[in-house]
Short mmCIF file of C-alpha atoms in Angstrom, two decimals:
data_model
loop_
_atom_site.label_atom_id
_atom_site.label_comp_id
_atom_site.label_asym_id
_atom_site.label_seq_id
_atom_site.Cartn_x
_atom_site.Cartn_y
_atom_site.Cartn_z
CA MET D 126 21.68 47.66 -71.30
CA SER D 127 19.15 49.75 -72.85
CA TRP D 128 18.32 49.10 -76.42
CA GLY D 129 16.77 51.05 -79.42
CA GLY D 130 18.53 54.41 -79.86
CA GLN D 131 17.86 58.00 -79.23
CA GLY D 132 14.59 58.30 -77.18
CA ALA D 133 14.30 54.67 -76.33
CA GLN D 134 15.90 54.55 -73.04
CA GLN D 135 14.64 56.55 -69.81
CA GLU D 136 17.95 58.13 -69.30
CA TRP D 137 21.17 59.08 -71.23
CA LEU D 138 23.73 56.66 -71.27
CA LEU D 139 26.79 58.68 -72.63
CA PRO D 140 27.37 60.68 -69.27
CA THR D 141 27.57 57.63 -67.13
CA ALA D 142 30.04 55.93 -69.65
CA ILE D 143 32.22 59.08 -69.69
CA GLU D 144 32.36 59.53 -65.89
CA GLU D 145 33.40 55.87 -65.65
CA ALA D 146 36.13 56.31 -68.36
CA ALA D 147 37.25 59.58 -66.82
CA ALA D 148 37.48 57.82 -63.26
CA ALA D 149 39.67 55.05 -64.79
CA ILE D 150 42.03 57.28 -66.62
CA ALA D 151 42.62 60.16 -63.82
CA PRO D 152 45.28 58.03 -62.10
CA LEU D 153 47.21 58.10 -65.37
CA GLU D 154 46.53 61.73 -66.52
CA THR D 155 48.95 64.31 -65.21
CA GLU D 156 47.61 67.60 -66.86
CA TRP D 157 43.85 67.69 -66.35
CA ASP D 158 41.78 66.80 -63.31
CA GLN D 159 38.93 64.42 -63.68
CA ASP D 160 36.37 67.15 -64.12
CA LYS D 161 38.09 68.70 -67.12
CA LEU D 162 38.65 65.11 -68.44
CA SER D 163 35.03 64.44 -68.31
CA LYS D 164 33.99 67.82 -69.90
CA LYS D 165 36.51 67.29 -72.76
CA LEU D 166 35.38 63.50 -73.33
CA LYS D 167 31.85 64.68 -73.54
CA GLU D 168 32.58 67.12 -75.93
CA TYR D 169 34.41 64.67 -78.30
CA PHE D 170 31.84 62.01 -78.19
CA ASN D 171 28.94 64.48 -78.71
CA LYS D 172 30.51 66.24 -81.61
CA GLY D 173 31.15 62.91 -83.17
CA ALA D 174 27.53 62.82 -84.41
CA LYS D 175 26.99 66.53 -85.03
CA ASN D 176 27.45 66.64 -88.90
CA ILE D 177 26.38 63.14 -89.75
CA ASN D 178 23.59 62.96 -92.23
CA PHE D 179 21.07 60.49 -90.89
CA LYS D 180 18.64 61.11 -94.01
CA GLY D 181 20.54 59.47 -96.57
CA ARG D 182 20.55 55.85 -97.60
CA ARG D 183 23.74 54.85 -96.04
CA GLY D 184 23.76 51.75 -94.02
CA LEU D 185 24.23 51.72 -90.30
CA ALA D 186 27.80 50.27 -90.48
CA GLU D 187 28.88 53.19 -92.47
CA LEU D 188 27.29 55.67 -90.08
CA ILE D 189 28.97 54.13 -87.22
CA ASN D 190 32.29 54.28 -89.07
CA GLU D 191 31.77 58.01 -89.44
CA TYR D 192 30.93 58.48 -85.84
CA ALA D 193 33.93 56.50 -84.85
CA ASP D 194 36.33 58.63 -87.15
CA ASN D 195 34.91 61.90 -85.92
CA ALA D 196 34.91 61.14 -82.14
CA LEU D 197 38.24 59.27 -82.04
CA GLY D 198 39.69 61.82 -84.39
CA SER D 199 38.65 64.55 -81.72
CA LEU D 200 40.02 62.45 -79.00
CA PHE D 201 43.46 61.84 -80.53
CA ALA D 202 43.70 65.73 -81.59
CA GLY D 203 43.03 66.79 -78.09
CA LEU D 204 44.88 63.94 -76.14
CA GLY D 205 47.06 62.39 -78.79
CA ASP D 206 50.37 63.30 -76.82
CA ARG D 207 49.22 61.13 -73.79
CA GLU D 208 51.21 58.01 -73.26
CA TRP D 209 48.08 56.28 -71.63
CA LEU D 210 46.12 56.97 -74.98
CA PHE D 211 49.03 56.09 -77.22
CA THR D 212 49.78 52.76 -75.45
CA GLY D 213 46.12 51.60 -75.19
CA GLN D 214 45.83 51.91 -71.42
CA ALA D 215 42.35 53.59 -71.87
CA ASP D 216 39.31 51.86 -73.21
CA PHE D 217 36.66 54.06 -74.72
CA LEU D 218 34.61 51.47 -76.52
CA LEU D 219 31.62 51.89 -73.88
CA CYS D 220 31.73 55.68 -74.58
CA MET D 221 31.39 55.14 -78.15
CA ASP D 222 28.73 52.51 -77.69
CA ALA D 223 26.72 54.83 -75.36
CA GLY D 224 27.19 57.69 -77.89
CA ILE D 225 25.73 55.83 -80.87
CA LYS D 226 22.72 54.84 -78.59
CA ASP D 227 21.98 58.36 -77.34
CA LEU D 228 22.73 60.22 -80.61
CA PHE D 229 21.54 57.91 -83.36
CA PRO D 230 18.05 57.95 -84.28
CA GLY D 231 16.22 55.19 -82.75
CA ASN D 232 14.55 53.82 -85.89
CA MET D 233 17.90 53.13 -87.34
CA LEU D 234 18.81 50.99 -84.28
CA ARG D 235 15.90 49.01 -83.43
CA PRO D 236 15.73 46.73 -86.46
CA VAL D 237 19.42 45.48 -85.80
CA PRO D 238 19.90 42.59 -83.49
CA GLN D 239 21.92 43.93 -80.64
CA LEU D 240 24.93 41.33 -81.01
CA ASP D 241 25.14 42.67 -84.70
CA PHE D 242 25.34 46.34 -83.48
CA GLU D 243 27.83 45.50 -80.69
CA GLN D 244 30.18 43.79 -83.26
CA MET D 245 29.77 46.81 -85.55
CA VAL D 246 30.56 49.13 -82.90
CA LEU D 247 33.69 47.11 -81.88
CA ALA D 248 35.05 46.64 -85.31
CA SER D 249 34.57 50.47 -85.96
CA TYR D 250 36.19 51.42 -82.74
CA GLU D 251 39.14 49.07 -83.18
CA ARG D 252 39.80 50.32 -86.65
CA ALA D 253 39.36 54.06 -86.10
CA PHE D 254 41.49 53.77 -82.82
CA GLU D 255 44.28 52.10 -84.59
CA GLU D 256 44.24 54.53 -87.45
CA GLN D 257 44.25 57.47 -85.15
CA ARG D 258 47.19 56.03 -83.11
CA PHE D 259 49.31 55.19 -86.23
CA GLY D 260 49.18 58.31 -88.09
CA PRO D 261 51.49 60.33 -85.83
CA ILE D 262 53.83 57.38 -85.81
CA LEU D 263 54.06 57.33 -89.67
CA SER D 264 54.36 61.03 -89.59
CA GLU D 265 57.28 60.99 -87.42
CA ALA D 266 59.04 57.94 -89.24
CA VAL D 267 58.70 59.30 -93.00
CA PRO D 268 60.88 62.51 -92.55
CA GLN D 269 63.67 60.08 -91.29
CA VAL D 270 64.06 58.38 -94.60
CA VAL D 271 62.76 60.99 -97.52
CA THR D 272 62.73 64.74 -98.06
CA GLY D 273 60.29 67.19 -99.86
CA PRO D 274 56.63 67.57 -99.13
CA LYS D 275 55.43 65.73 -102.26
CA ILE D 276 57.60 62.69 -101.90
CA LYS D 277 56.88 62.61 -98.07
CA LYS D 278 53.09 62.79 -98.76
CA LYS D 279 53.39 60.12 -101.28
CA VAL D 280 55.17 57.81 -98.97
CA TRP D 281 52.91 58.49 -96.19
CA ASN D 282 49.86 57.85 -98.17
CA CYS D 283 51.28 54.66 -99.87
CA CYS D 284 52.39 53.36 -96.35
CA ASP D 285 49.12 54.14 -94.50
CA ALA D 286 47.09 52.72 -97.38
CA GLY D 287 49.05 49.41 -97.22
CA ARG D 288 48.72 49.15 -93.46
CA LYS D 289 44.88 49.50 -93.89
CA GLU D 290 44.94 46.78 -96.61
CA ALA D 291 46.76 44.37 -94.24
CA VAL D 292 44.22 44.97 -91.45
CA ASN D 293 41.41 44.46 -93.93
CA SER D 294 43.14 41.06 -94.89
CA GLY D 295 42.06 39.59 -91.51
CA SER D 296 45.48 38.45 -90.78
CA THR D 297 46.11 37.94 -86.99
CA ASP D 298 49.72 36.25 -87.67
CA ILE D 299 52.21 38.95 -86.99
CA GLU D 300 54.74 37.87 -89.69
CA GLU D 301 51.95 37.54 -92.29
CA PHE D 302 50.41 40.95 -91.22
CA THR D 303 53.93 42.65 -91.60
CA GLN D 304 54.62 41.08 -95.22
CA VAL D 305 51.14 42.06 -96.36
CA TRP D 306 51.77 45.58 -95.10
CA ILE D 307 55.21 45.98 -96.75
CA ASN D 308 54.02 44.36 -100.10
CA SER D 309 51.01 46.47 -100.28
CA SER D 310 52.79 49.68 -99.40
CA ILE D 311 55.28 49.05 -102.21
CA ALA D 312 52.70 48.17 -104.71
CA ASN D 313 50.86 51.50 -103.91
CA LEU D 314 54.18 53.23 -104.17
CA SER D 315 54.72 51.46 -107.71
CA GLU D 316 51.39 52.78 -108.71
CA ALA D 317 51.98 56.31 -107.39
CA SER D 318 55.49 56.26 -109.24
CA GLN D 319 54.69 55.06 -112.69
CA GLY D 320 55.89 51.61 -112.04
CA SER D 321 59.12 52.63 -110.47
CA PRO D 322 58.94 52.63 -106.50
CA GLU D 323 62.70 53.13 -106.54
CA SER D 324 62.40 56.38 -108.14
CA THR D 325 60.52 57.62 -105.09
CA MET D 326 62.17 55.67 -102.31
CA THR D 327 65.02 53.44 -102.63
CA PRO D 328 64.87 49.74 -101.28
CA GLU D 329 67.48 50.57 -98.69
CA LEU D 330 65.31 53.45 -97.45
CA ALA D 331 62.29 51.46 -97.42
CA VAL D 332 63.90 48.97 -95.09
CA LYS D 333 64.86 51.80 -92.87
CA LEU D 334 61.34 53.00 -92.94
CA PHE D 335 59.76 49.66 -91.91
CA VAL D 336 62.41 48.85 -89.36
CA THR D 337 61.52 52.29 -87.83
CA LEU D 338 57.73 51.73 -87.96
CA LEU D 339 57.96 48.14 -86.54
CA GLU D 340 60.22 49.18 -83.61
CA GLY D 341 58.20 52.40 -82.94
CA SER D 342 54.78 50.79 -82.16
CA GLY D 343 53.55 50.70 -85.73
CA LEU D 344 52.00 47.38 -85.47
CA PRO D 345 48.37 46.98 -84.16
CA LEU D 346 48.53 47.08 -80.35
CA GLN D 347 46.46 43.65 -80.05
CA MET D 348 49.40 41.89 -82.09
CA VAL D 349 52.06 42.76 -79.51
CA ALA D 350 49.91 43.02 -76.44
CA ASP D 351 51.73 39.65 -75.12
CA GLY D 352 55.05 40.83 -75.41
CA THR D 353 55.58 39.74 -78.95
CA VAL D 354 58.78 41.06 -80.60
CA PRO D 355 58.13 42.83 -83.97
CA PRO D 356 59.46 40.65 -86.89
CA VAL D 357 62.20 43.16 -87.92
CA HIS D 358 64.14 40.29 -89.29
CA LEU D 359 61.95 39.75 -92.11
CA VAL D 360 61.77 43.52 -93.41
CA GLU D 361 64.84 43.36 -95.77
CA GLU D 362 63.74 40.19 -97.67
CA ALA D 363 60.14 41.35 -97.92
CA ILE D 364 61.19 44.69 -99.30
CA ALA D 365 63.49 43.21 -101.88
CA SER D 366 60.72 40.91 -102.74
CA ALA D 367 58.11 43.64 -103.09
CA TYR D 368 60.40 45.89 -105.21
CA GLN D 369 61.10 42.99 -107.70
CA GLU D 370 57.49 42.21 -107.90
CA HIS D 371 56.19 45.68 -108.34
CA THR D 372 58.83 47.35 -110.57
CA LYS D 373 56.87 47.53 -113.81
CA LEU D 374 59.24 49.52 -116.13
CA GLU D 375 59.94 48.22 -119.68
CA ASP D 376 63.51 47.41 -118.35
CA ALA D 377 62.28 45.77 -115.25
CA GLY D 378 64.03 42.66 -116.23
CA ASP D 379 67.24 44.25 -115.56
CA TRP D 380 66.43 45.44 -111.96
CA GLU D 381 67.79 43.37 -109.34
CA PRO D 382 67.03 43.45 -105.64
CA PRO D 383 69.72 45.26 -103.67
CA LYS D 384 72.50 42.84 -102.52
CA LYS D 385 72.43 42.13 -98.80
CA LYS D 386 75.09 43.68 -96.71
CA GLN D 387 76.63 41.54 -94.05
CA LYS D 388 75.29 43.52 -91.20
CA GLY D 389 71.98 43.44 -92.83
CA ALA D 390 69.35 46.15 -92.47
CA PHE D 391 70.67 47.47 -89.24
CA SER D 392 73.91 48.71 -91.15
CA LEU D 393 71.82 51.65 -92.30
CA TRP D 394 72.57 52.98 -88.71
CA GLY D 395 76.01 51.94 -88.64
#
């Protein structure tokens, strides 16, 4: 592949990458024909670089992350209701790679070894894709357990930040990832609730929320790609432990985790 950024290659790479992506998606897409799909994809990946300031002192990885957020944000805003996108059946990594090579200044790319560049692009793509995919899942789950715009926003932000912390932990074990996600989310909720996460969301409702998220494709796709079952069984204990750890009130010593019901977490729906 050509290397060196804007102006270094003899022809643009993005149009070819988009045509190949659109051709692969066309059999799955039921609303737009291939020409319209190509046109919209071109718009999304070109707009991704439109407002990036390349003249500052930010590093290449940060700029690539911004491009990924912009391009994939537009992609999900336009096509987020498509099952083939939500379930990861379409891959736009090469579109992002080509867009950066076409649209970023060449003098930013040429000093970077190509393997390092490709690893930056892959990491940014996977992060941004998962964040865009997960947002609507969380937005649908939160109103099922809490009400009121301020409380919903607080719970949404804490759970979203907790998931990002789990991703950043580097864990590839599904149970460990889930436990980190739950613990970090409740820690965030405690910090946002003056040390009393239960004042915003009870442990029982937290169990319901995380069971809903796990069963609703809230885990990173690569963790369940082989058919691995989400570890719903550990949610109740992880929630109890997290609330006990992160309740910081003066009388926190009197707080006890909720007693297990005989039916477990699923009694919430009973």
